[in-house]
Every structure is written in C-alpha cells, then in structure tokens.
Coordinates of N, CA and C in Angstrom, one line a residue:
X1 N 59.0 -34.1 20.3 CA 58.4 -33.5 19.1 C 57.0 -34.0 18.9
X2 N 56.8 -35.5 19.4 CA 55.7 -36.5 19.1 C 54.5 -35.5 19.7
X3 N 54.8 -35.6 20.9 CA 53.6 -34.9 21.8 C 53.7 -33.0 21.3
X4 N 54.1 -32.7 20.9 CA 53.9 -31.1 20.4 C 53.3 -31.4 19.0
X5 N 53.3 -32.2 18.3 CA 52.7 -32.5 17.1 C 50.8 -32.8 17.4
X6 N 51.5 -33.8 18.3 CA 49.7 -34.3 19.0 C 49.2 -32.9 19.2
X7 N 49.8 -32.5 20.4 CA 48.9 -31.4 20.4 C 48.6 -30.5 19.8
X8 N 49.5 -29.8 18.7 CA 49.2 -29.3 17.0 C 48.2 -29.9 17.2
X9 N 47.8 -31.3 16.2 CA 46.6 -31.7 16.1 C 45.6 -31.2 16.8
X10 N 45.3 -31.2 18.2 CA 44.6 -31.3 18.8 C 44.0 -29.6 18.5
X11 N 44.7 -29.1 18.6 CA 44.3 -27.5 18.6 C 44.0 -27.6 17.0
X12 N 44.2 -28.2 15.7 CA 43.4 -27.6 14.6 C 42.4 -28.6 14.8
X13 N 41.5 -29.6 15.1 CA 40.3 -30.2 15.3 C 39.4 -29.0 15.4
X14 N 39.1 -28.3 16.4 CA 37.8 -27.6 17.1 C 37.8 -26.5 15.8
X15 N 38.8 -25.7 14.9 CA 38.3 -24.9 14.1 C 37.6 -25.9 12.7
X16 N 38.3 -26.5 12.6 CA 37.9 -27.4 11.6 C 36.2 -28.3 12.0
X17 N 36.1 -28.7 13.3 CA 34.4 -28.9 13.6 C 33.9 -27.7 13.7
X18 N 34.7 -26.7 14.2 CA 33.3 -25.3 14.0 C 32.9 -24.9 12.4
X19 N 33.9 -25.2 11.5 CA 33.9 -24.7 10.3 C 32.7 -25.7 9.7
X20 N 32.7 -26.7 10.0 CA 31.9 -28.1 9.6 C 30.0 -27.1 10.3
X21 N 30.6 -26.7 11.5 CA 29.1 -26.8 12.1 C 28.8 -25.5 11.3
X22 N 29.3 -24.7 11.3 CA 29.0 -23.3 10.6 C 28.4 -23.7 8.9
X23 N 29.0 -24.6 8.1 CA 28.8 -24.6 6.8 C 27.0 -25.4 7.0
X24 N 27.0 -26.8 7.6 CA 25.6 -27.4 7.6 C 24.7 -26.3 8.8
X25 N 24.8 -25.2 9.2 CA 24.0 -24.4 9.5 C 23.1 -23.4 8.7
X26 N 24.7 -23.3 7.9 CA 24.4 -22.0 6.8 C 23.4 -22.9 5.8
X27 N 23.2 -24.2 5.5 CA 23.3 -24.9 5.0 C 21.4 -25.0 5.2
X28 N 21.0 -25.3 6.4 CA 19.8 -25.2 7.1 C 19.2 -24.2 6.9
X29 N 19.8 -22.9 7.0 CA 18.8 -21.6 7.1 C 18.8 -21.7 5.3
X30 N 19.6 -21.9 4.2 CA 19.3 -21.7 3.2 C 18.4 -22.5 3.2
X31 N 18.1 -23.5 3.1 CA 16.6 -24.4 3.2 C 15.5 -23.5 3.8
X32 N 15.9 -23.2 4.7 CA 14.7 -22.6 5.7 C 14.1 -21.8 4.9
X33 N 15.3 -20.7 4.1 CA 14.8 -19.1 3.1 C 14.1 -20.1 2.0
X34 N 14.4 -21.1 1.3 CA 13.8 -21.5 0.2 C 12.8 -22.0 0.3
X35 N 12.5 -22.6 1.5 CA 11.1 -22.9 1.7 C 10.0 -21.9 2.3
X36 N 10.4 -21.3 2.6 CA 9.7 -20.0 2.9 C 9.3 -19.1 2.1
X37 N 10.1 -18.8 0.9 CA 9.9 -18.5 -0.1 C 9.2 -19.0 -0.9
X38 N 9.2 -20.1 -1.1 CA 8.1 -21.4 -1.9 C 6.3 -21.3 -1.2
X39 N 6.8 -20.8 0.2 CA 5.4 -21.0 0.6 C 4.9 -19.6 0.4
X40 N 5.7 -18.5 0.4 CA 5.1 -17.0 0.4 C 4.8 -16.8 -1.5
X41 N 5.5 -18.1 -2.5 CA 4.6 -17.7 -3.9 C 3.7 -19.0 -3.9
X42 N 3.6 -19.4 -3.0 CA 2.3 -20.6 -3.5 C 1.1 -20.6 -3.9
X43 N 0.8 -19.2 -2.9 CA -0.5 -18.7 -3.3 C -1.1 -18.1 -4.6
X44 N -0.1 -17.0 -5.1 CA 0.1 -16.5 -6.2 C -0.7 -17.1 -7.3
X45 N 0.5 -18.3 -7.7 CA -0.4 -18.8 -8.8 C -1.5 -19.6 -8.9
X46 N -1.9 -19.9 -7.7 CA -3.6 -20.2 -7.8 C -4.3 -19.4 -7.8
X47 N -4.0 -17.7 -8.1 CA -5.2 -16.7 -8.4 C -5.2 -16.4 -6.7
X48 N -4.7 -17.0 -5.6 CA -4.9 -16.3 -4.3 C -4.9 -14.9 -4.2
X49 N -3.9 -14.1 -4.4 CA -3.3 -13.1 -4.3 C -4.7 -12.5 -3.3
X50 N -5.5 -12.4 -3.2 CA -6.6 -12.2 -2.5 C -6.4 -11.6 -0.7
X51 N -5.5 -13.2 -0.5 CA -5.1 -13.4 0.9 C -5.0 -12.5 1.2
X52 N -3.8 -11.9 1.0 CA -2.9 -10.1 1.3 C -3.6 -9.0 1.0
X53 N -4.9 -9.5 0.5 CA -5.1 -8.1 0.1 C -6.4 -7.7 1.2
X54 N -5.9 -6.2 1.8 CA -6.8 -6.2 3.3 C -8.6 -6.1 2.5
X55 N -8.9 -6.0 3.5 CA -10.5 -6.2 3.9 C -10.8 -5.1 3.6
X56 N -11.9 -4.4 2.3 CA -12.4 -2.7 2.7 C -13.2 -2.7 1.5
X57 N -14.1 -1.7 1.3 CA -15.2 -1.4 0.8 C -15.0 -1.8 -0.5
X58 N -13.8 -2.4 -1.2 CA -13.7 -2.5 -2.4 C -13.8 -3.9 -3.2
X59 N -14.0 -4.6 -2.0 CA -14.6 -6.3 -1.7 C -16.0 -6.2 -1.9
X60 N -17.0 -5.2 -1.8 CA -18.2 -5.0 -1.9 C -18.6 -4.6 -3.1
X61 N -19.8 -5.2 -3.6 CA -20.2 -5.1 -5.0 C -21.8 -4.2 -5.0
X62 N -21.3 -2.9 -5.0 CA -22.9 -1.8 -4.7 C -22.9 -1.4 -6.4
X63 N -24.3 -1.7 -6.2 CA -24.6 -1.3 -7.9 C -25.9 -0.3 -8.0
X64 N -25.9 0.0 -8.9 CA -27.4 1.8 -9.0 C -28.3 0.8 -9.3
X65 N -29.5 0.5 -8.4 CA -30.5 0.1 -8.7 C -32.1 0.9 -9.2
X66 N -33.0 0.2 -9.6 CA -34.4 0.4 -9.7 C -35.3 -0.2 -9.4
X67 N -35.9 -0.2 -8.1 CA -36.7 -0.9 -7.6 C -38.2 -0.6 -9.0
X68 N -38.7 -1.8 -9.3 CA -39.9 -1.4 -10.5 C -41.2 -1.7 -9.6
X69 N -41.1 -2.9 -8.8 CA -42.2 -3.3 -8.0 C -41.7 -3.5 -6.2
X70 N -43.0 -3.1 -5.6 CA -42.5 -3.8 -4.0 C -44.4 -4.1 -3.7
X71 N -44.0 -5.5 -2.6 CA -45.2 -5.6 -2.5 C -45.2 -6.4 -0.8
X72 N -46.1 -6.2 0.1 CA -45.4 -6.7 1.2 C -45.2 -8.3 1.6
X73 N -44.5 -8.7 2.4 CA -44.5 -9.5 2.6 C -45.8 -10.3 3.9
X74 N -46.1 -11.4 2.9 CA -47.1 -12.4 3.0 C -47.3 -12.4 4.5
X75 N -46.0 -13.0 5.6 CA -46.1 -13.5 6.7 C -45.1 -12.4 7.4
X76 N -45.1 -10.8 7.0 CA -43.7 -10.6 7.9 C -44.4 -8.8 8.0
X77 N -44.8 -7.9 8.9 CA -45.6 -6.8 8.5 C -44.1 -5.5 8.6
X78 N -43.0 -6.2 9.1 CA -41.4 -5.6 8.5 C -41.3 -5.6 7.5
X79 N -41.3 -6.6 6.7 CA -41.0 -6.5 5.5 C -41.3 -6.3 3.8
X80 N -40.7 -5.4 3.2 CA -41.1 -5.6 1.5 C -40.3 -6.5 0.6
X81 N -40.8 -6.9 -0.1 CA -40.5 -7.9 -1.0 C -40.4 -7.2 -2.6
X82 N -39.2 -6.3 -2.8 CA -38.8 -5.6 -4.1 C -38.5 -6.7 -5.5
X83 N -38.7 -6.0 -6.5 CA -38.1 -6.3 -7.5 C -37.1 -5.4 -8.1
X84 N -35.9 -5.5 -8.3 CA -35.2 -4.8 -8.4 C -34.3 -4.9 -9.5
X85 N -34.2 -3.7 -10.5 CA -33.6 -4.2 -12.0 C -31.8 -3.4 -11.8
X86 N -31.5 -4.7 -11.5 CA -29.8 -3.9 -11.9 C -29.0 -4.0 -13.1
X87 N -29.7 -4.3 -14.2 CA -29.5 -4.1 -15.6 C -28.3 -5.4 -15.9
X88 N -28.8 -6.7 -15.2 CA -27.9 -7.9 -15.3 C -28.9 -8.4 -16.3
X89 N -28.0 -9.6 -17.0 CA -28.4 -10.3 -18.0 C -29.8 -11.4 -17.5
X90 N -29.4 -11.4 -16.8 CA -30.4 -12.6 -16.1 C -31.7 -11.9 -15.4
X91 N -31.9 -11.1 -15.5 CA -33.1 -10.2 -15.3 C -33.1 -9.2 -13.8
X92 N -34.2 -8.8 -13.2 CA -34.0 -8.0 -12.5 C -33.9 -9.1 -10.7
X93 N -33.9 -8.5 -9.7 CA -33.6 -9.4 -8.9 C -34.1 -9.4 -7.5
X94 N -34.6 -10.0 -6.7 CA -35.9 -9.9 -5.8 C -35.0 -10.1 -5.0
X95 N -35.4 -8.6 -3.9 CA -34.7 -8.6 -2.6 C -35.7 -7.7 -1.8
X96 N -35.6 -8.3 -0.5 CA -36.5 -8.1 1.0 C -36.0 -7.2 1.9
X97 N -36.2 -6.0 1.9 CA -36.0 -5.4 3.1 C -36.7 -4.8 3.9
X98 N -36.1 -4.8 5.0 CA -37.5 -4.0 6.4 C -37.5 -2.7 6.7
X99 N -38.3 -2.4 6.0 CA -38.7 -1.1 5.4 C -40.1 -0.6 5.8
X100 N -41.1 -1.9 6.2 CA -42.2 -1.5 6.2 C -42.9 -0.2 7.2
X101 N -41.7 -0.8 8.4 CA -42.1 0.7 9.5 C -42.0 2.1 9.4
X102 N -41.2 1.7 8.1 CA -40.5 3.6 8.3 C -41.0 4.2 6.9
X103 N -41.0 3.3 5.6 CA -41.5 3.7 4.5 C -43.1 3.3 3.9
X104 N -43.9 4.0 3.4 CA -44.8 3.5 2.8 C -44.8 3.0 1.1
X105 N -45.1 1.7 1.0 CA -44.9 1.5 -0.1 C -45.1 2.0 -1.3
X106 N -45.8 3.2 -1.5 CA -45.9 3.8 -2.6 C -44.3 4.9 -2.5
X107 N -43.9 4.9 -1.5 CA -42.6 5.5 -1.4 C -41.1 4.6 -2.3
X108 N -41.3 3.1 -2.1 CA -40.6 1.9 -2.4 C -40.4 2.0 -3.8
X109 N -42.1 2.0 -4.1 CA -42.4 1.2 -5.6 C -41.2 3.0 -6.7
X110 N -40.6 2.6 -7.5 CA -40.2 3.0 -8.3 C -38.9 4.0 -7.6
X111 N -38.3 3.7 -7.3 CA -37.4 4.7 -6.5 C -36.0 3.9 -6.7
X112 N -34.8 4.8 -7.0 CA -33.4 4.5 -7.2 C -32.9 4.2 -6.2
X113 N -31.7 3.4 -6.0 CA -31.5 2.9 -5.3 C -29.4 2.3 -4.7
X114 N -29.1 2.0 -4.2 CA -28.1 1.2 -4.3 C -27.7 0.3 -3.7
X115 N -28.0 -0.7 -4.0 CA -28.4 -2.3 -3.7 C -27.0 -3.7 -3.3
X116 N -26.8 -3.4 -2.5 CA -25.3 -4.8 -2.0 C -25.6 -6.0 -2.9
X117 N -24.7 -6.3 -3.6 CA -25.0 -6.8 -5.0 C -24.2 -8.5 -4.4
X118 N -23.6 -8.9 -3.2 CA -22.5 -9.8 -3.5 C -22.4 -10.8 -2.5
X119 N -23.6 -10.3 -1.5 CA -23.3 -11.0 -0.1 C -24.0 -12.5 -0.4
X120 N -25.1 -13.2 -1.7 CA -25.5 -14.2 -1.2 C -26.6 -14.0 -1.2
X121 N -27.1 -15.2 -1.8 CA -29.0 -15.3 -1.8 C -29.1 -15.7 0.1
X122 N -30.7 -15.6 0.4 CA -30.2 -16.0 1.8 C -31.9 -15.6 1.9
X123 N -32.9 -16.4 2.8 CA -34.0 -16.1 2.8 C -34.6 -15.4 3.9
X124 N -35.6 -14.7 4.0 CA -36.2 -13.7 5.2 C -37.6 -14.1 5.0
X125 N -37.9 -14.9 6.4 CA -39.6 -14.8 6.2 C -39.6 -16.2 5.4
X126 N -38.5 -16.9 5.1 CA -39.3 -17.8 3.9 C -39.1 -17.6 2.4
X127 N -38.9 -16.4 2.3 CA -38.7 -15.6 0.9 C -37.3 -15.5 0.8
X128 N -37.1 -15.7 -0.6 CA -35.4 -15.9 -0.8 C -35.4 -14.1 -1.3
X129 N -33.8 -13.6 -0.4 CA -33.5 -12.4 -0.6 C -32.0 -12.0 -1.5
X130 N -32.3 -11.6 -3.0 CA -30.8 -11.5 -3.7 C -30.0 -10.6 -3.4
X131 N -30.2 -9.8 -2.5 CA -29.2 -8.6 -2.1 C -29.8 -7.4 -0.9
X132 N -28.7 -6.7 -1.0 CA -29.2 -5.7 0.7 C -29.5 -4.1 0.0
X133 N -30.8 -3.5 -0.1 CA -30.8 -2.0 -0.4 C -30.3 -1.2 0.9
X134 N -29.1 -0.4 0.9 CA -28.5 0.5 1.6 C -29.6 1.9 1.8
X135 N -29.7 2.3 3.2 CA -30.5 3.1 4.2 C -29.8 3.6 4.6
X136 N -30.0 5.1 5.3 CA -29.4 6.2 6.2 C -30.4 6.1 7.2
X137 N -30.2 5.8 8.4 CA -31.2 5.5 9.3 C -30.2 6.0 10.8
X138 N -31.5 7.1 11.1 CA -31.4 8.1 12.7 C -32.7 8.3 13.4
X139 N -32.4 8.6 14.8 CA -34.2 8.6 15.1 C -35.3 9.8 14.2
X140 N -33.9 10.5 12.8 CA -34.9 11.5 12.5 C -35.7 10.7 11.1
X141 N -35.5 9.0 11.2 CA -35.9 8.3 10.6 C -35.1 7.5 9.3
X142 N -35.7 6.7 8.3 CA -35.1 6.1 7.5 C -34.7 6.5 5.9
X143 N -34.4 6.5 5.2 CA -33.8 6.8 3.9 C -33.2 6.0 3.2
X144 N -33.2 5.8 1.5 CA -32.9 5.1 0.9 C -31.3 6.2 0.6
X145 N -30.0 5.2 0.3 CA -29.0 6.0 -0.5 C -29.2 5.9 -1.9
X146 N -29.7 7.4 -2.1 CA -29.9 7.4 -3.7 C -28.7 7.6 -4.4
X147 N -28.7 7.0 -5.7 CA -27.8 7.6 -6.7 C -28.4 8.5 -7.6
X148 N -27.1 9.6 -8.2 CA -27.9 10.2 -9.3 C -28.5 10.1 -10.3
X149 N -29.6 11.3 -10.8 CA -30.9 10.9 -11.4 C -29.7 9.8 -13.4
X150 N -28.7 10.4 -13.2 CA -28.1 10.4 -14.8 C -26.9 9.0 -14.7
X151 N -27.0 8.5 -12.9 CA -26.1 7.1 -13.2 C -27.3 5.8 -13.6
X152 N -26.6 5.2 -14.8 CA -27.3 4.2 -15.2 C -27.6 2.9 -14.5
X153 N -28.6 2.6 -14.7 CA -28.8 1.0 -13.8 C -27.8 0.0 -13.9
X154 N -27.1 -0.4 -13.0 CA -26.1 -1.2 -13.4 C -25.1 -0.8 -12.8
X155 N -24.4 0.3 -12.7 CA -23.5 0.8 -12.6 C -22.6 1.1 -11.3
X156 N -21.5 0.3 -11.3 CA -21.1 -0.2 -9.7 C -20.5 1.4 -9.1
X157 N -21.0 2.0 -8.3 CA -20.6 2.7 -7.3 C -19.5 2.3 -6.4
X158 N -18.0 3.4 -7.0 CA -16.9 3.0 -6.2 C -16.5 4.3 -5.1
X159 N -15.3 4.0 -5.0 CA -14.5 4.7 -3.8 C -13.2 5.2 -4.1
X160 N -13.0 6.5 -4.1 CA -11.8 6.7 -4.8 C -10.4 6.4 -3.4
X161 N -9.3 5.5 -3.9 CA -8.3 5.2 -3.2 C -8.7 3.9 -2.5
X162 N -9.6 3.0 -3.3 CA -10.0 2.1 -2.9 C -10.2 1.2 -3.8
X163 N -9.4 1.0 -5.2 CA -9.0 0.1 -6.0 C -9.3 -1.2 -5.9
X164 N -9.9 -1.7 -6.6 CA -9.9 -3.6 -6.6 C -11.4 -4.1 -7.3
X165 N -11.8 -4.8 -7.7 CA -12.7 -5.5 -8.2 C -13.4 -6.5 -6.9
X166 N -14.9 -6.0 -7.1 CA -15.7 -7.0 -6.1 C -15.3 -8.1 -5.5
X167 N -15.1 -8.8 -4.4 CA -15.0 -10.2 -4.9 C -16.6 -11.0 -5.1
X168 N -16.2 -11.9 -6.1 CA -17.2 -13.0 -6.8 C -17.9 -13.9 -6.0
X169 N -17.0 -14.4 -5.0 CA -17.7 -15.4 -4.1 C -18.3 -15.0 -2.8
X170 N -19.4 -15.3 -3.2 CA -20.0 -14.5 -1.7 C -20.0 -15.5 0.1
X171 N -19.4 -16.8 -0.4 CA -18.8 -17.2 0.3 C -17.8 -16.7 1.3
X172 N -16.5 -16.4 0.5 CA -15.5 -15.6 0.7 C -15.7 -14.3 1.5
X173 N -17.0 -13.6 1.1 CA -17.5 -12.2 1.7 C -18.0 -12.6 3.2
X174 N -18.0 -13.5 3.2 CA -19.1 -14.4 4.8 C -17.4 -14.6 5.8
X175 N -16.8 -15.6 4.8 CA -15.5 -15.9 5.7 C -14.6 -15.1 6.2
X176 N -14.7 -14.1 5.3 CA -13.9 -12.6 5.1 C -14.4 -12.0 6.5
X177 N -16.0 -11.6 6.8 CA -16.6 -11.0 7.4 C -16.7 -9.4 6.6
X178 N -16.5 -9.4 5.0 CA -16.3 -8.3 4.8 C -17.4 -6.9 5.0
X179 N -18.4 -7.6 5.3 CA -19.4 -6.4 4.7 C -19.4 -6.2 6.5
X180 N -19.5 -6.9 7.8 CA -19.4 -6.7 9.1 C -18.0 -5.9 9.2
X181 N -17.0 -6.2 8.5 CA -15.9 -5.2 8.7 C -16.2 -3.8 7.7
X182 N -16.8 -3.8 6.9 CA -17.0 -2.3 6.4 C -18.1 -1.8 7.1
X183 N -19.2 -2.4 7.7 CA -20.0 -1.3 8.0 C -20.1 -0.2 8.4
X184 N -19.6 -0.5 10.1 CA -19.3 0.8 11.0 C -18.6 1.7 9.8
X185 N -18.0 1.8 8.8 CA -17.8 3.0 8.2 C -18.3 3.7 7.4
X186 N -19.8 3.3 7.1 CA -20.2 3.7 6.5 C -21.2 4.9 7.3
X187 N -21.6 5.7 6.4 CA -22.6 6.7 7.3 C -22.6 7.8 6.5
X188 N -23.7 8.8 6.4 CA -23.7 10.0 5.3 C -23.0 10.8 6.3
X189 N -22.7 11.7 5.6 CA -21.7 13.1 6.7 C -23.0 14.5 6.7
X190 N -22.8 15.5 7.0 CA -23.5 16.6 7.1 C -24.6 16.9 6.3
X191 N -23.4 16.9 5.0 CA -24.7 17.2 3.8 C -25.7 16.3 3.1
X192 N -25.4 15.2 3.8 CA -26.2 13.6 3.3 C -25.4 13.2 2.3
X193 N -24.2 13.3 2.2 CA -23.1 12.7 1.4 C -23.0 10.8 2.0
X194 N -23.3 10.2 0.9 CA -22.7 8.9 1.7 C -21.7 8.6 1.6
X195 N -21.0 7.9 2.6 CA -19.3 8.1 2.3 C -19.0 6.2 3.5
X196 N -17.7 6.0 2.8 CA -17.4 5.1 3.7 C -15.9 5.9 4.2
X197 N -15.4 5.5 5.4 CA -14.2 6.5 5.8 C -14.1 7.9 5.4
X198 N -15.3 8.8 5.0 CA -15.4 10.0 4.7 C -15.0 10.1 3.2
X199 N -14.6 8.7 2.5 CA -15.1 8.8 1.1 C -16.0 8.3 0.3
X200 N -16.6 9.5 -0.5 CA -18.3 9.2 -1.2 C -18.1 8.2 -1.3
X201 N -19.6 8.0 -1.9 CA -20.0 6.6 -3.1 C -20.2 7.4 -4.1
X202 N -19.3 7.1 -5.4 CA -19.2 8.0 -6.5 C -19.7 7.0 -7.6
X203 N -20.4 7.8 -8.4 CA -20.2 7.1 -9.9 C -20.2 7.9 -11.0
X204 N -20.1 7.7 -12.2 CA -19.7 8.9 -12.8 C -20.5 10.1 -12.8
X205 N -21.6 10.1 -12.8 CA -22.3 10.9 -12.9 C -22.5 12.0 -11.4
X206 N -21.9 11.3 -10.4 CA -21.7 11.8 -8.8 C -21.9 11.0 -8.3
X207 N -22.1 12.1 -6.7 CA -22.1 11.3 -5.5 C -23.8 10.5 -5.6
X208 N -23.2 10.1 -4.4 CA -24.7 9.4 -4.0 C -25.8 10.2 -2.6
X209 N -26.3 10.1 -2.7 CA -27.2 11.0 -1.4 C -28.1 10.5 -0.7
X210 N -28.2 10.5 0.6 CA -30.0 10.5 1.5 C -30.3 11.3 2.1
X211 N -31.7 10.9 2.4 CA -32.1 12.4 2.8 C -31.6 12.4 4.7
X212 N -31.5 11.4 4.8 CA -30.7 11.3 6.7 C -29.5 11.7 6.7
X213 N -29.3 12.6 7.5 CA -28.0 13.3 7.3 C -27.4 12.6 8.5
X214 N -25.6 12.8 8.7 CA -25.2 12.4 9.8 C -25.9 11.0 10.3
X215 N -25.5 10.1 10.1 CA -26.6 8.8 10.0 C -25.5 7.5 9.6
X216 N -25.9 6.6 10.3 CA -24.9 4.9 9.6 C -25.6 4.8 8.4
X217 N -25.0 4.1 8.1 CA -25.7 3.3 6.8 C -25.4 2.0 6.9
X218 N -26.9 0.8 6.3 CA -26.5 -0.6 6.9 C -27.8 -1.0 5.4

C-alpha cells in the first residue's frame, strides 16, 4: 500500500509545481502590464503629450505679415534685411531673406506677407534673422504667399483637419525636423492656391495666394 501511496505522492508533485510556476508567471506579466503602463502615462503629466502627436503643418506657427521696411543687406547682394510687423507685443521683427535676385526692392518694401513665425532666431550674413517669409518659386520665377487684403496682421494662418497649436519651442521644431518634414508638401496648386497636402492656408477672411502657380513653397 506504502509504495502505491508513494507513488500517489509522486504523481500530485508536478501539478502542484506547474500550478506554483503558472501562478509566479501570471505574477511577472502582471508586473510587466503595470509597468508598462506606468511608463505609457509618464509622459502625460509632464505636459509631454506632444510625443504622440505626429509631425504636420500644425507644429508650424505662419502668421499674416507686413513687411514696413527692407533694405539690403550690407555684405550679402542675396539678401534683404525686412522689418516685419506681425502685430506682437514686442514690436515688429527683422527677418532676412534672399530675395535679392528675383525681387526688386521696391517690390519688398510694403507688401503682405506670411512669415514662419517659430523656427528660431538664427543669423544670415552676420545679421540675426527672426523668421522665414514663405515664396512660390518656379523657373517662371519667385513670389511672395500673400494673404488676404482683409486678414489682419497677426493672424495665424491654419489648415483645416489639421488641429493643434504651434509648438513654442523652436528647439523642439529643429529636433522634431518639423518644418524639413512639412516642406515637400507645400506648393500652390493651379490656381495659385497655397496649400500644404492640397489643403489651403486659410484664415478667416480666405485663402492665401501667389502669383507662381504649380510651384513649392519654401
């Protein structure tokens, strides 16, 4: 009877260690989920939320400008050196673009405009530059993207289905690569509509326009 008992025994051991291995397994993956979990809200509450959110024209901060002055630059026969009022508190804002070959400056001085508001001071020639004025540019030459005569200075030009607020750090826009990942999509369409993915640059008052049709924009 001794030895049929032993071996009883012996036959309930192995469900009883698999039940053991099964429980500190189940045991491990729940750790696994909770720490994975912990790490997928960690970002959250530091304001991250950012991370996840993809890369596209809506990271970019394009505002209706007014160029009041341009005048060329000192050491550079590319470039003008604008002053440009985007109706910020801190006044209007001096930005450099090479422009010289294709526009004449009396074309520059006083002309609307919409001006990359977010990438970063950053200097050309020596001269510190606050932002990028947007061009339609083909060999049938260059163009400024105008906005309409009745959007006000200031006024951020969005993208409809393209939701989100600029981002602030223009740091972030460099690390991002965001404005190198929106370019290629930018470009006027037929009618000189400028559009990024074949959607305008709207602001309330309309679209935005150049006179370069079918053309990138940079």
């Amino acid at each position: 009877g001794g030895s049929a008992g032993g071996a009883g025994g012996g036959k309930e051991r192995p469900p009883a260690d698999a039940a053991a291995k099964a429980a500190a397994k189940a045991k491990k993956d729940a750790d696994k989920e909770k720490k994975a979990a912990k790490k997928a809200a960690a970002p959250a509450p530091a304001g991250g939320g950012d991370e996840a959110r993809a890369v596209d024209v809506s990271w970019l901060d394009m505002r209706v400008g007014h160029i009041t002055a341009a005048e060329a630059h000192p050491e550079s026969d590319k470039l003008y050196i604008e002053t440009i009022d985007l109706g910020e508190p801190a006044g209007p804002r001096q930005v450099l673009s090479g422009l010289a070959q294709y526009l004449p400056i009396e074309a520059v001085r006083g002309a609307r405009v919409v001006v990359l508001c977010n990438l970063g001071a950053k200097k050309l020639g020596g001269v510190e530059s606050q932002g990028m004025v947007l061009c339609a540019k083909s060999e049938a030459g260059l163009g400024f993207v105008t906005p309409p005569d009745a959007a006000p200075v200031g006024e951020r030009v969005c993208f409809e289905g393209f939701p989100g607020e600029p981002e602030s750090n223009p740091k972030r826009i460099q690390k991002k690569k965001a404005w190198e990942t929106c370019m290629p999509d930018l470009a006027t369409d037929a009618e000189g509509v400028a559009c990024y993915r074949g959607v305008p640059f709207a602001t309330a008052a309309g679209k935005c326009t150049a006179a370069i049709k079918s053309a990138p924009i940079s």
